[in-house]
Short mmCIF file of C-alpha atoms (C1' of nucleotides) in Angstrom, two decimals:
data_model
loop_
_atom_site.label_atom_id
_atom_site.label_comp_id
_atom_site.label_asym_id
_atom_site.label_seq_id
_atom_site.Cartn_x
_atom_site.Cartn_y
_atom_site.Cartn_z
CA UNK A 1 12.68 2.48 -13.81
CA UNK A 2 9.82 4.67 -12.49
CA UNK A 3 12.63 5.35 -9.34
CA UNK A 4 13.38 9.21 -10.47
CA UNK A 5 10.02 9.71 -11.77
CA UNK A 6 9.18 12.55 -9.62
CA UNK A 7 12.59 14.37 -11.54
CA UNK A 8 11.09 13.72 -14.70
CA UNK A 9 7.97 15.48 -14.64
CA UNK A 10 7.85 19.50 -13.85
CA UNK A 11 4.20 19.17 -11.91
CA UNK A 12 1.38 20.79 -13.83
CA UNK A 13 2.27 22.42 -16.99
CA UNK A 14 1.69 26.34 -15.91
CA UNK A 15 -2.20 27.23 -16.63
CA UNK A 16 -2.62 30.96 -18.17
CA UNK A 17 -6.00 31.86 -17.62
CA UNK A 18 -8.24 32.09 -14.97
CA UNK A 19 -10.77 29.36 -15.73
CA UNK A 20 -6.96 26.73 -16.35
CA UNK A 21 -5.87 27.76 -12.65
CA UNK A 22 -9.06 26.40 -11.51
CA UNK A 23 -8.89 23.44 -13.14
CA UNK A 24 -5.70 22.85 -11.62
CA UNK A 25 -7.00 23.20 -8.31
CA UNK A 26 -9.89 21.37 -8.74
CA UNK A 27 -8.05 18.29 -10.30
CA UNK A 28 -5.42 18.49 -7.51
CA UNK A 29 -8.16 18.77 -5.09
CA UNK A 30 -9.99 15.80 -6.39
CA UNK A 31 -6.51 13.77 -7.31
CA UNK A 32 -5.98 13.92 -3.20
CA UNK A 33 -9.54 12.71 -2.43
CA UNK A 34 -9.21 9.86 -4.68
CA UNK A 35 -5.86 8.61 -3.98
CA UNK A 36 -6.33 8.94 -0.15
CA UNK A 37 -9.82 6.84 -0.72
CA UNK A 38 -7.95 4.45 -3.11
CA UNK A 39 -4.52 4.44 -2.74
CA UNK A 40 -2.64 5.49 -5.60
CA UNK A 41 -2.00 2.29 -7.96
CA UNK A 42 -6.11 2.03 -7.21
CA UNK A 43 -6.88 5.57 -8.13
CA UNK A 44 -7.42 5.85 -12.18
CA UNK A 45 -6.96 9.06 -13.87
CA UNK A 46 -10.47 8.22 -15.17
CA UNK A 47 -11.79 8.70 -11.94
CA UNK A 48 -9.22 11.58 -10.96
CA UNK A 49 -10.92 13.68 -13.93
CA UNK A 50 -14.59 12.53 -13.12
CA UNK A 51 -14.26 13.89 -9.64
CA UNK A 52 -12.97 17.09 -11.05
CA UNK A 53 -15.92 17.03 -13.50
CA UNK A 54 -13.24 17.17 -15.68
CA UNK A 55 -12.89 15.45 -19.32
CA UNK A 56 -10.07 12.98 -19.73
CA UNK A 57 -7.80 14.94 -22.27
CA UNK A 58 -8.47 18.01 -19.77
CA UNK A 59 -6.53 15.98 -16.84
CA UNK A 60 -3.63 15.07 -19.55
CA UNK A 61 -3.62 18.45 -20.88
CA UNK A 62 -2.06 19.75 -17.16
CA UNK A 63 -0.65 16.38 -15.37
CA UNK A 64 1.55 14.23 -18.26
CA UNK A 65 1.40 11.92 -16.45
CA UNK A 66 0.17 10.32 -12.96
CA UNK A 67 3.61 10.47 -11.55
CA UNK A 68 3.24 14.38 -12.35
CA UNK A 69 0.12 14.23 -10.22
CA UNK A 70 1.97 12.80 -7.61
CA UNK A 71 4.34 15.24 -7.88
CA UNK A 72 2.55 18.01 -7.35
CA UNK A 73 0.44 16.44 -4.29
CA UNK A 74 3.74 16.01 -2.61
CA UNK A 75 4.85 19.42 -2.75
CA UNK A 76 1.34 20.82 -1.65
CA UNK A 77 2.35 18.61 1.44
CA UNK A 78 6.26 19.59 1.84
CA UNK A 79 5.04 23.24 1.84
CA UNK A 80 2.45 22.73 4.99
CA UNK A 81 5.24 20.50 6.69
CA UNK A 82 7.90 23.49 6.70
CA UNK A 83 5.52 26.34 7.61
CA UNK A 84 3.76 24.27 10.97
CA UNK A 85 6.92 23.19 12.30
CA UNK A 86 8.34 26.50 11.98
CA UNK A 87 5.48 27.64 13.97
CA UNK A 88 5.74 24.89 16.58
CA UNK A 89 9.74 26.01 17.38
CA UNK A 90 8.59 29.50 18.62
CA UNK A 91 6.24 27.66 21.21
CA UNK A 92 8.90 24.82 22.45
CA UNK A 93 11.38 27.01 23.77
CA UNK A 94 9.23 27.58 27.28
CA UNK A 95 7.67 24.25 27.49
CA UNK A 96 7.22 21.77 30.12
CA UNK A 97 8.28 17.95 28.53
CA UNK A 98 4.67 17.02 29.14
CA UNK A 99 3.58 20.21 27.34
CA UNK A 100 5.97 19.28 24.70
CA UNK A 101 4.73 15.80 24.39
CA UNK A 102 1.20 17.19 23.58
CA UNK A 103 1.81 19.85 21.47
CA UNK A 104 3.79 17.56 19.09
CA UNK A 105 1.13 14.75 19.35
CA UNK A 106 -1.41 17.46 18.67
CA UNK A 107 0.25 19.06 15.64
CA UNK A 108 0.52 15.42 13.80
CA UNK A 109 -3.07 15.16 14.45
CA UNK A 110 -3.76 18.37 13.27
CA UNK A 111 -2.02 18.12 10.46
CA UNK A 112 -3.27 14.43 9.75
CA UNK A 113 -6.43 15.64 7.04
CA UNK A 114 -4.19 17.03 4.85
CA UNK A 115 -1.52 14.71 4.74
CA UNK A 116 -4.14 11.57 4.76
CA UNK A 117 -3.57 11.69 0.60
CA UNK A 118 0.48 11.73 0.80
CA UNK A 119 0.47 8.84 3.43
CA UNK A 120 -1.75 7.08 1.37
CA UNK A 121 0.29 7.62 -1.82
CA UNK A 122 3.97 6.57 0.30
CA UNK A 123 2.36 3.56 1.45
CA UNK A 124 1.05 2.22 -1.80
CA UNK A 125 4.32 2.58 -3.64
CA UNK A 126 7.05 0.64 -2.85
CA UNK A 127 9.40 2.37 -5.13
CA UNK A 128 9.26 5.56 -3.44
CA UNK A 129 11.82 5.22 -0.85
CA UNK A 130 13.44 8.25 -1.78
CA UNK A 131 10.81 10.64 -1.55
CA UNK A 132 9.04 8.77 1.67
CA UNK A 133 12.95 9.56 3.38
CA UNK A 134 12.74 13.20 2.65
CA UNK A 135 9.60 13.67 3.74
CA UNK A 136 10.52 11.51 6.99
CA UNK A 137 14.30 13.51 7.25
CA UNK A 138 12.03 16.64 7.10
CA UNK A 139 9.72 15.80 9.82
CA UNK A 140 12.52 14.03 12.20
CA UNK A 141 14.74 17.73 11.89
CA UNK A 142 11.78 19.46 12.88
CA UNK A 143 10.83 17.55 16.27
CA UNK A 144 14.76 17.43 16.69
CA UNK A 145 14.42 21.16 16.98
CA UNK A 146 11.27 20.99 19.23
CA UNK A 147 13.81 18.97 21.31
CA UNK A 148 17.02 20.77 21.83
CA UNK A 149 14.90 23.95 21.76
CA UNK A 150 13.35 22.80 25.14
CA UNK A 151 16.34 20.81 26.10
CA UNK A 152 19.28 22.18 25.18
CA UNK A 153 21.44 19.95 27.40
CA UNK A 154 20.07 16.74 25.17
CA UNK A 155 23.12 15.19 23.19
CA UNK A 156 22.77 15.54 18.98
CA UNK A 157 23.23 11.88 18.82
CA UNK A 158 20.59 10.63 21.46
CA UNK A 159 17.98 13.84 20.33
CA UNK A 160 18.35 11.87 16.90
CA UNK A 161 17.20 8.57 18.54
CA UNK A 162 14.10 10.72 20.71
CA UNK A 163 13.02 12.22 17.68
CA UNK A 164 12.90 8.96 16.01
CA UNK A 165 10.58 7.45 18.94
CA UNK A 166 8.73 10.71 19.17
CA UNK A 167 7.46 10.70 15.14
CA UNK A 168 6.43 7.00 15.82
CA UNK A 169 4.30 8.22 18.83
CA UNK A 170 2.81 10.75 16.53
CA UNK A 171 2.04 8.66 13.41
CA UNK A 172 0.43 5.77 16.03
CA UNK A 173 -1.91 8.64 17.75
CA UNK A 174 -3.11 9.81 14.23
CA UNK A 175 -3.44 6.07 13.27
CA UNK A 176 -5.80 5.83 16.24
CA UNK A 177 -7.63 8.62 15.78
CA UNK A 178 -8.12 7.98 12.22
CA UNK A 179 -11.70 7.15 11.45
CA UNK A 180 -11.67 3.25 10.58
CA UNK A 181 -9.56 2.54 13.39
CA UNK A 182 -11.12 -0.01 15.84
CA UNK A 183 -9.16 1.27 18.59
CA UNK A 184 -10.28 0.86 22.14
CA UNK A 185 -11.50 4.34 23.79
CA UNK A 186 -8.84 4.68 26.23
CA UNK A 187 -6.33 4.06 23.82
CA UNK A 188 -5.13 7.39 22.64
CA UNK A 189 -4.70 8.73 25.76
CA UNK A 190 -2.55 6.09 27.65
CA UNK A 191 -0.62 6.82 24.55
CA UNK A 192 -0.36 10.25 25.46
CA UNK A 193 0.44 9.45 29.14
CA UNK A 194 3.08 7.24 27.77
CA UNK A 195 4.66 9.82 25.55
CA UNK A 196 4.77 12.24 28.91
CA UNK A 197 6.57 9.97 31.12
CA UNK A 198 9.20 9.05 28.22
CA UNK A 199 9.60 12.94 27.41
CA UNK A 200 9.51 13.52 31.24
CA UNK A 201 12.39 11.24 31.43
CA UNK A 202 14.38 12.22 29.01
CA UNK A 203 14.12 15.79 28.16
CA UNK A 204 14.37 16.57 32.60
CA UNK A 205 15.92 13.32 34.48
CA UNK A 206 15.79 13.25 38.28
CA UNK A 207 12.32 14.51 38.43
CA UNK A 208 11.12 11.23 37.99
CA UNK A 209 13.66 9.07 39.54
CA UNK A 210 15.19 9.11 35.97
CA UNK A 211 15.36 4.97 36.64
CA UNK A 212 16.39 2.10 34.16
CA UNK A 213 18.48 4.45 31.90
CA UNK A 214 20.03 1.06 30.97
CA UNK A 215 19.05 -2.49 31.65
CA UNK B 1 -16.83 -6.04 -4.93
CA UNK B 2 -13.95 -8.31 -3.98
CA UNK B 3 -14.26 -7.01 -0.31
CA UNK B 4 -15.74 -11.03 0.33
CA UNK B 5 -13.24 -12.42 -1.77
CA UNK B 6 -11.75 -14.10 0.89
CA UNK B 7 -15.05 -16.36 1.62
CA UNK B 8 -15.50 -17.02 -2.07
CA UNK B 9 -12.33 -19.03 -2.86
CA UNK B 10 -11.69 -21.90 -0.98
CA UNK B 11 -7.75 -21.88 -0.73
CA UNK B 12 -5.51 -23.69 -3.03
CA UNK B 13 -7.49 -27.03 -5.01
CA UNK B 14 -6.22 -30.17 -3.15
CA UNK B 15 -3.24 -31.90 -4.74
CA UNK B 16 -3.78 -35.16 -5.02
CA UNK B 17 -0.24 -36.33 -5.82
CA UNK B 18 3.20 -35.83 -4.37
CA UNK B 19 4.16 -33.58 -7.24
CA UNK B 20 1.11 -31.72 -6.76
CA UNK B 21 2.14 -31.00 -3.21
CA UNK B 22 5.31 -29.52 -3.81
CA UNK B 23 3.79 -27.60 -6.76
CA UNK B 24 2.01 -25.88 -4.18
CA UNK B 25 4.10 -25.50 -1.42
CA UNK B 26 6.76 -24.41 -3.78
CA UNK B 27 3.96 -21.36 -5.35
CA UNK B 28 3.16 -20.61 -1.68
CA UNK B 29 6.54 -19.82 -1.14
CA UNK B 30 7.22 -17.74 -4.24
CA UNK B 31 4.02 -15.96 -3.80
CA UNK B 32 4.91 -14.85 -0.10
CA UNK B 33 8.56 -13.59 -1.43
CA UNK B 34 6.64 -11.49 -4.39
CA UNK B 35 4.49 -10.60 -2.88
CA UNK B 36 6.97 -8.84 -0.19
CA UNK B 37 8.58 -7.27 -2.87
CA UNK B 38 6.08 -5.80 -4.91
CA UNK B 39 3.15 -5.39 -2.71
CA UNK B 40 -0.19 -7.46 -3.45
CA UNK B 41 -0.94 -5.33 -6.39
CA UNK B 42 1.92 -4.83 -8.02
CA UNK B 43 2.45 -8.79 -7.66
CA UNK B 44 2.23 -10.66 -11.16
CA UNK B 45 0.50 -14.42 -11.46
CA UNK B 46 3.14 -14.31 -13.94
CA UNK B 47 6.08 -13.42 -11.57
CA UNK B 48 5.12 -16.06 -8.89
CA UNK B 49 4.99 -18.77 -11.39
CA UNK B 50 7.77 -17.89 -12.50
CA UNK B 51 9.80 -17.50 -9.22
CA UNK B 52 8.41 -20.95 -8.81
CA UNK B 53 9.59 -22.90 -11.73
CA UNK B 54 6.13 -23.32 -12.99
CA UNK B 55 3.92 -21.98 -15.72
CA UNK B 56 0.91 -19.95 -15.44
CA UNK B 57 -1.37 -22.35 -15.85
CA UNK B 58 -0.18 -24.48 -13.41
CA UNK B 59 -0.51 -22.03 -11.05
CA UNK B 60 -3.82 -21.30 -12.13
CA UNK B 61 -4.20 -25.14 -11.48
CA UNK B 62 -4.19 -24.97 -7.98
CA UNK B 63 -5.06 -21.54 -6.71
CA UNK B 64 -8.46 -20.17 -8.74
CA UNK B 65 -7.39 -16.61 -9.13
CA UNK B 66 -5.25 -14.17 -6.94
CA UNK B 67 -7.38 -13.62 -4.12
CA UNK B 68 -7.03 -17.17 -3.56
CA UNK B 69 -3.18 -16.82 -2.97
CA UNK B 70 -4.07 -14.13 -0.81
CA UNK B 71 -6.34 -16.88 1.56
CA UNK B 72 -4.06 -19.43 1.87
CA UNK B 73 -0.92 -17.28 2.81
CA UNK B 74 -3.24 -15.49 5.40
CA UNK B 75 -4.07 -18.58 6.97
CA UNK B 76 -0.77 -19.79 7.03
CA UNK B 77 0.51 -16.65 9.12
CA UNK B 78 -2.75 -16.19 11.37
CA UNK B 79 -1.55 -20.63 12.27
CA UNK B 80 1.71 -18.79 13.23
CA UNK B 81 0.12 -16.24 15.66
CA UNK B 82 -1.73 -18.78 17.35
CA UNK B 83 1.24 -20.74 18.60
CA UNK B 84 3.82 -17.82 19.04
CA UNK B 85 1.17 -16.05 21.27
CA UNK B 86 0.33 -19.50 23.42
CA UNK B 87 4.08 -20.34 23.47
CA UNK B 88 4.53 -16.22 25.34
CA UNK B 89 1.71 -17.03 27.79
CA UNK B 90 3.73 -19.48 29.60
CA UNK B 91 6.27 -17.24 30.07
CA UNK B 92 4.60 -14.35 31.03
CA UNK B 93 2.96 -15.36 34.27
CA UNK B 94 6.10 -14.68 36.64
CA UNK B 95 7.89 -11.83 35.08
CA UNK B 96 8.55 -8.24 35.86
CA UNK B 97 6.56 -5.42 33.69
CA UNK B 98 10.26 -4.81 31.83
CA UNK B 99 10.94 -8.58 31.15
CA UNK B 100 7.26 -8.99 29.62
CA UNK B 101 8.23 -5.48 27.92
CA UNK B 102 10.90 -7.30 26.13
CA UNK B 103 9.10 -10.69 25.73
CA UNK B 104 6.79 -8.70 23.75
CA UNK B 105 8.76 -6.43 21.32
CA UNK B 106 11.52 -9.30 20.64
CA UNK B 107 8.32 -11.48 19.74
CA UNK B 108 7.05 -8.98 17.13
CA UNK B 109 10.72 -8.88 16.11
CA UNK B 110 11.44 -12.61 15.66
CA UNK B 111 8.14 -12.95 13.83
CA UNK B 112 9.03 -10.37 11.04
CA UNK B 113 10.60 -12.17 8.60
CA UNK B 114 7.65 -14.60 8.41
CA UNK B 115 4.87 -12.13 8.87
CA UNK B 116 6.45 -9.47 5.61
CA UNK B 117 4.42 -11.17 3.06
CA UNK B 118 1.60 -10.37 5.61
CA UNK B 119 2.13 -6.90 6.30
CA UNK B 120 3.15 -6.03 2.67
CA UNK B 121 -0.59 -7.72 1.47
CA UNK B 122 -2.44 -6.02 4.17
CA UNK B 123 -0.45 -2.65 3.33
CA UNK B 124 -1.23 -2.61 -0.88
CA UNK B 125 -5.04 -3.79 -0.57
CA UNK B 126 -7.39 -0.68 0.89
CA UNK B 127 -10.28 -3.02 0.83
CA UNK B 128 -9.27 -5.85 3.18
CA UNK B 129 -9.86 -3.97 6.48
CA UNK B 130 -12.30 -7.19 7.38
CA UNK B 131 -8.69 -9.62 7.07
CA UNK B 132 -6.67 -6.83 8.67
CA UNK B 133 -9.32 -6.06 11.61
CA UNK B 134 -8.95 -10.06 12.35
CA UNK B 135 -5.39 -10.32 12.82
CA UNK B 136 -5.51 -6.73 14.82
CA UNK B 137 -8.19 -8.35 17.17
CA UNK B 138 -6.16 -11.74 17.45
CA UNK B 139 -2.44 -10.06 18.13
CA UNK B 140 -4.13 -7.33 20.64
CA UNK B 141 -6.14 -10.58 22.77
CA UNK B 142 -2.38 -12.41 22.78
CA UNK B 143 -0.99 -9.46 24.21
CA UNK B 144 -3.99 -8.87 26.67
CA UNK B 145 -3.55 -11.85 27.94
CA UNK B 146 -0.02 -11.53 28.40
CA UNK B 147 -0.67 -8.15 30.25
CA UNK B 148 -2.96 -10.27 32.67
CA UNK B 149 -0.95 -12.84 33.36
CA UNK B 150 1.74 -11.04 34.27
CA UNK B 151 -0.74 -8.23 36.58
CA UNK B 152 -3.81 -9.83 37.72
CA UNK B 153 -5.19 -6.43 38.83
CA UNK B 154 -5.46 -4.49 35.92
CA UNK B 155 -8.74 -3.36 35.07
CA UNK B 156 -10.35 -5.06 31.59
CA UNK B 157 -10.55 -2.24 29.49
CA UNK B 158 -7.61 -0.83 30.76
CA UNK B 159 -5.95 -3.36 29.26
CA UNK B 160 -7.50 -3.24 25.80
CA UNK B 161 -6.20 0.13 26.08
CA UNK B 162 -2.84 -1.00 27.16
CA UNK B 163 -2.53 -3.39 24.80
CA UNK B 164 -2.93 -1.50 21.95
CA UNK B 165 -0.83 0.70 22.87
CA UNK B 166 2.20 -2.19 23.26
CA UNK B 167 1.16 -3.65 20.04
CA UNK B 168 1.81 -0.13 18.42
CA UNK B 169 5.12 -0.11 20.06
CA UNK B 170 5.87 -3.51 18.96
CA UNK B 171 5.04 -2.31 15.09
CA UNK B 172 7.13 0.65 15.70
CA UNK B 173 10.11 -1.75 16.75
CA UNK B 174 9.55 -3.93 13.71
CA UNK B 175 9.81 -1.18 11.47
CA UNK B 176 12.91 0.34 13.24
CA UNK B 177 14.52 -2.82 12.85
CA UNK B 178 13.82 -3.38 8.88
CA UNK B 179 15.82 -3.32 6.22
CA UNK B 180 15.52 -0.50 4.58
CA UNK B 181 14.37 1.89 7.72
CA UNK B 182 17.23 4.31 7.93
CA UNK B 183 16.49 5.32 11.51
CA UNK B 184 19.24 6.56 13.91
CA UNK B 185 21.23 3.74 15.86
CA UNK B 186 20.14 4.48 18.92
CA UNK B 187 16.54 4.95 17.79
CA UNK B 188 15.39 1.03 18.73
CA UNK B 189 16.75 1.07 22.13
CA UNK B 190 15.12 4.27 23.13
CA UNK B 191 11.77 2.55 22.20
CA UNK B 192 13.07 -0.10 24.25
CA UNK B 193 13.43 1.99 27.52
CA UNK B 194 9.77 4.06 26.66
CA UNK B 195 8.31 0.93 26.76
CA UNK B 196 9.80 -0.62 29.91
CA UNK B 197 8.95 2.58 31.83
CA UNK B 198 5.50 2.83 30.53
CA UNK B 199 5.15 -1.36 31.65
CA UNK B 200 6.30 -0.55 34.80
CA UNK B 201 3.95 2.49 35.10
CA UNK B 202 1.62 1.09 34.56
CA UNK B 203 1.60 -2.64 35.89
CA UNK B 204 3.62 -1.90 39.12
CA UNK B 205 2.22 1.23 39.72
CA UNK B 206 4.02 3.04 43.27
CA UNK B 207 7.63 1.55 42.06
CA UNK B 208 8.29 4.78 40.33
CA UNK B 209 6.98 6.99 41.88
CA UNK B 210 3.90 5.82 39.89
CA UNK B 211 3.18 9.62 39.20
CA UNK B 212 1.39 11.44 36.11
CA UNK B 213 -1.40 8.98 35.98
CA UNK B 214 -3.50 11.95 34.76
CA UNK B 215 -2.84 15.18 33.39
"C1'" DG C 1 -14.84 41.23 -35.98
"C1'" DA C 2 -10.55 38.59 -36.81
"C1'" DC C 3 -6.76 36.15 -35.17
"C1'" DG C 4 -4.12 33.07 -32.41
"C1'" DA C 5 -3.24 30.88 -28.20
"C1'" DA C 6 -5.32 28.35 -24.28
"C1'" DG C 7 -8.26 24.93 -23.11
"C1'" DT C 8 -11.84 20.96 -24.16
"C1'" DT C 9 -13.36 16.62 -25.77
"C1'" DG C 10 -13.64 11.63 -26.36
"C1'" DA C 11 -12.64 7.85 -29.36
"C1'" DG C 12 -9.13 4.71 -29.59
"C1'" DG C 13 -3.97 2.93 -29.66
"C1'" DA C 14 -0.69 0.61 -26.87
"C1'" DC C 15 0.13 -2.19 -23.35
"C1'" DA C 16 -0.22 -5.09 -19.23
"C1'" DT C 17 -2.58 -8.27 -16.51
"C1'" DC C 18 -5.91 -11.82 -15.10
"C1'" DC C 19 -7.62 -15.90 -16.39
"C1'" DT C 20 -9.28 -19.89 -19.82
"C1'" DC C 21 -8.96 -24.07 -22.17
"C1'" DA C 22 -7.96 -27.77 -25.11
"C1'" DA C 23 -4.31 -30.63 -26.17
"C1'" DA C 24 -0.20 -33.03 -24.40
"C1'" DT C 25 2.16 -35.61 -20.75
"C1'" DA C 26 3.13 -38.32 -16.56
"C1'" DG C 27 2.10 -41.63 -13.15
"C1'" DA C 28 -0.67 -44.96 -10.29
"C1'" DG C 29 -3.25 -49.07 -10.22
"C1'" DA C 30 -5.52 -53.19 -12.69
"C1'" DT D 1 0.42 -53.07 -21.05
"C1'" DC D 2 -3.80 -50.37 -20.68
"C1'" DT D 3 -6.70 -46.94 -18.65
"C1'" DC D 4 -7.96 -43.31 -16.04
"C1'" DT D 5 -6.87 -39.27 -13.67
"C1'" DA D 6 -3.74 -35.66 -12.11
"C1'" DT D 7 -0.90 -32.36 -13.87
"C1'" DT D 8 1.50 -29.47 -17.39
"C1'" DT D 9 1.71 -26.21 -21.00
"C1'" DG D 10 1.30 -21.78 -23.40
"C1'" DA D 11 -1.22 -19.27 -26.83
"C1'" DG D 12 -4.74 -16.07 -26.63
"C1'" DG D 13 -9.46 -13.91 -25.03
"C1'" DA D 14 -11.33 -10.47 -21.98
"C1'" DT D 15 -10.66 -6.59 -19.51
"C1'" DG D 16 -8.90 -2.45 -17.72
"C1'" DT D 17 -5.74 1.45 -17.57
"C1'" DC D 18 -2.48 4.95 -19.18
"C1'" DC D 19 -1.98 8.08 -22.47
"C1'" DT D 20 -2.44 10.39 -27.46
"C1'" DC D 21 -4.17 13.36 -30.77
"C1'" DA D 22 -6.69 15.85 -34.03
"C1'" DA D 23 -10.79 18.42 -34.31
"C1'" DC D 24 -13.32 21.70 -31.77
"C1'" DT D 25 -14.56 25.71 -28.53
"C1'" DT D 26 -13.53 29.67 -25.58
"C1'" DC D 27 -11.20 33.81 -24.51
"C1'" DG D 28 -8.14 37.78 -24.61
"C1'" DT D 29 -6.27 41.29 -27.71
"C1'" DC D 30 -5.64 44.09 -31.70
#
DNA sequence: GACGAAGTTGAGGACATCCTCAAATAGAGA
DNA sequence: TCTCTATTTGAGGATGTCCTCAACTTCGTC
């Protein structure tokens, strides 16, 4: 019953001096550096506090929980989402598809060191659909944008399904790049070349011989 | 220190007797479907035996300790692999880039339901990139080889790099296709065509125009 | 300096999980 | 039937983690 978990806890309970605001940051700081190394069933509060060279009680005195931790981490993350992919709509409207292509592929990988703790922390909890799908809603509107923004003759329904094969590109090229990825060298950019030609075909048909639309 | 755990525990003990047999087979099979649900971690002893129609210490009869579940359900899948991937060789030496484009993403696809228990195990446990790394390195030399058959001329570690790409693709359809992925309708098909045209890019190169092949 | 609120500390309660083990039972072969 | 071994059973030990709480310290303000 741990479903609505992130309703139940406010985040941190509001620090009121100087020296409780830097806890906060410091244990949030260190929270996201062990769960991303750990995962977050792994990561122990114990540990969470240590790396904060924080006491115990200190940790509980802010976070009531480790859900609240969680929490908190998340919106940290929401916040970055909604400010870079505002940023990105300004540059799509000019683009080329292939220009497109990498500046989405680039701002995933960009973004990936800062979102390396909430990945880790959606993929170690199964019972998190809920906030996993508004994270993944939030991202999908935002490279729907990108889309129509370039190419406003794309259909709502089919810039749905692009966007959809367009985040998957994304995740995959920060998956490569990641560091313990045994990927081969070559790898992340034959991704990229396939993410132009699908984008090339799409987003401006004919200039490729637009073939196979259908089998 | 459980990163050798697999080499430690030598799979389920032996059964001796029929009953034995289907003891195990039967905590194999309720280990794989817990194991699904709940990720590794979150996976009780207690819950498979019970799923199972056995007690704990029955369990604990034939399988030493967790990690030992772990083993023999790994083997069991990376057996599967090996024939699915021979069985696709055959097939692949006489067919166009788009038909070995399909062969390859309805594989993944028909595997699923027997490789969750996999994927879920491989997902909860940060420390088993050793396990992970093997099955990576088997699925991308099926594919390879595929790749080969099908166009003798590609270049060696062009196709490592191809490979990985298709095998990313291939994950990408899986997860499009699962249960709970609320992706757009559309959203598996478009994968679909990406993939064809990248295939045909790249192992009929001059068919479409071939063009792009570097920025 | 005195007061009260904010923040610190760490032992330990509550709980869950992995795993053990000795006694009981079932089944195959002599 | 008798014996020996495989298998079952389930209470409970060992361990680890989340979280509490009451005593203590620091800091801003009057």
């Amino acid at each position: 019953m741990s479903s609505t978990s992130s309703s139940r806890n406010r985040g941190p309970l509001a620090p009121q001096r100087e020296v409780g605001r830097q806890r906060v940051a410091d244990l949030i700081e260190a929270a996201a550096a062990v769960i991303q190394e750990r995962g977050f069933e792994a990561a122990t509060m114990a540990e969470i506090a240590a790396r904060a060279e924080a006491k115990i009680g200190s940790l509980y005195r802010f976070f009531p929980n480790k859900d609240a931790i969680a929490d908190a981490l998340m919106a940290h993350q929401a916040e970055i989402l909604r400010t870079e992919y505002d940023a990105l709509h300004a540059r799509a409207a000019d683009a080329t598809p292939e220009a497109l292509a990498d500046m989405l592929i680039d701002l995933l990988v960009k973004l990936h060191p800062q979102t390396q703790g909430l990945a880790a922390m959606l993929d170690s909890r199964t019972d998190w659909t809920a906030v996993r799908q508004r994270f993944r809603a939030q991202t999908l509107a935002g490279i729907k944008t990108a889309l129509t923004t370039c190419a406003p003759g794309l259909g709502d329904a089919e810039a749905d399904d692009v966007a959809a094969v367009m985040l998957n590109n994304m995740k995959t090229m920060v998956g490569m790049i990641s560091k313990d990825a045994p990927t081969s060298p070559g790898a992340p950019e034959e991704l990229r070349l396939m993410t132009r030609l699908y984008l090339a075909a799409k987003l401006a048909p004919g200039r490729l011989g637009g073939g196979a639309a259908q089998a």
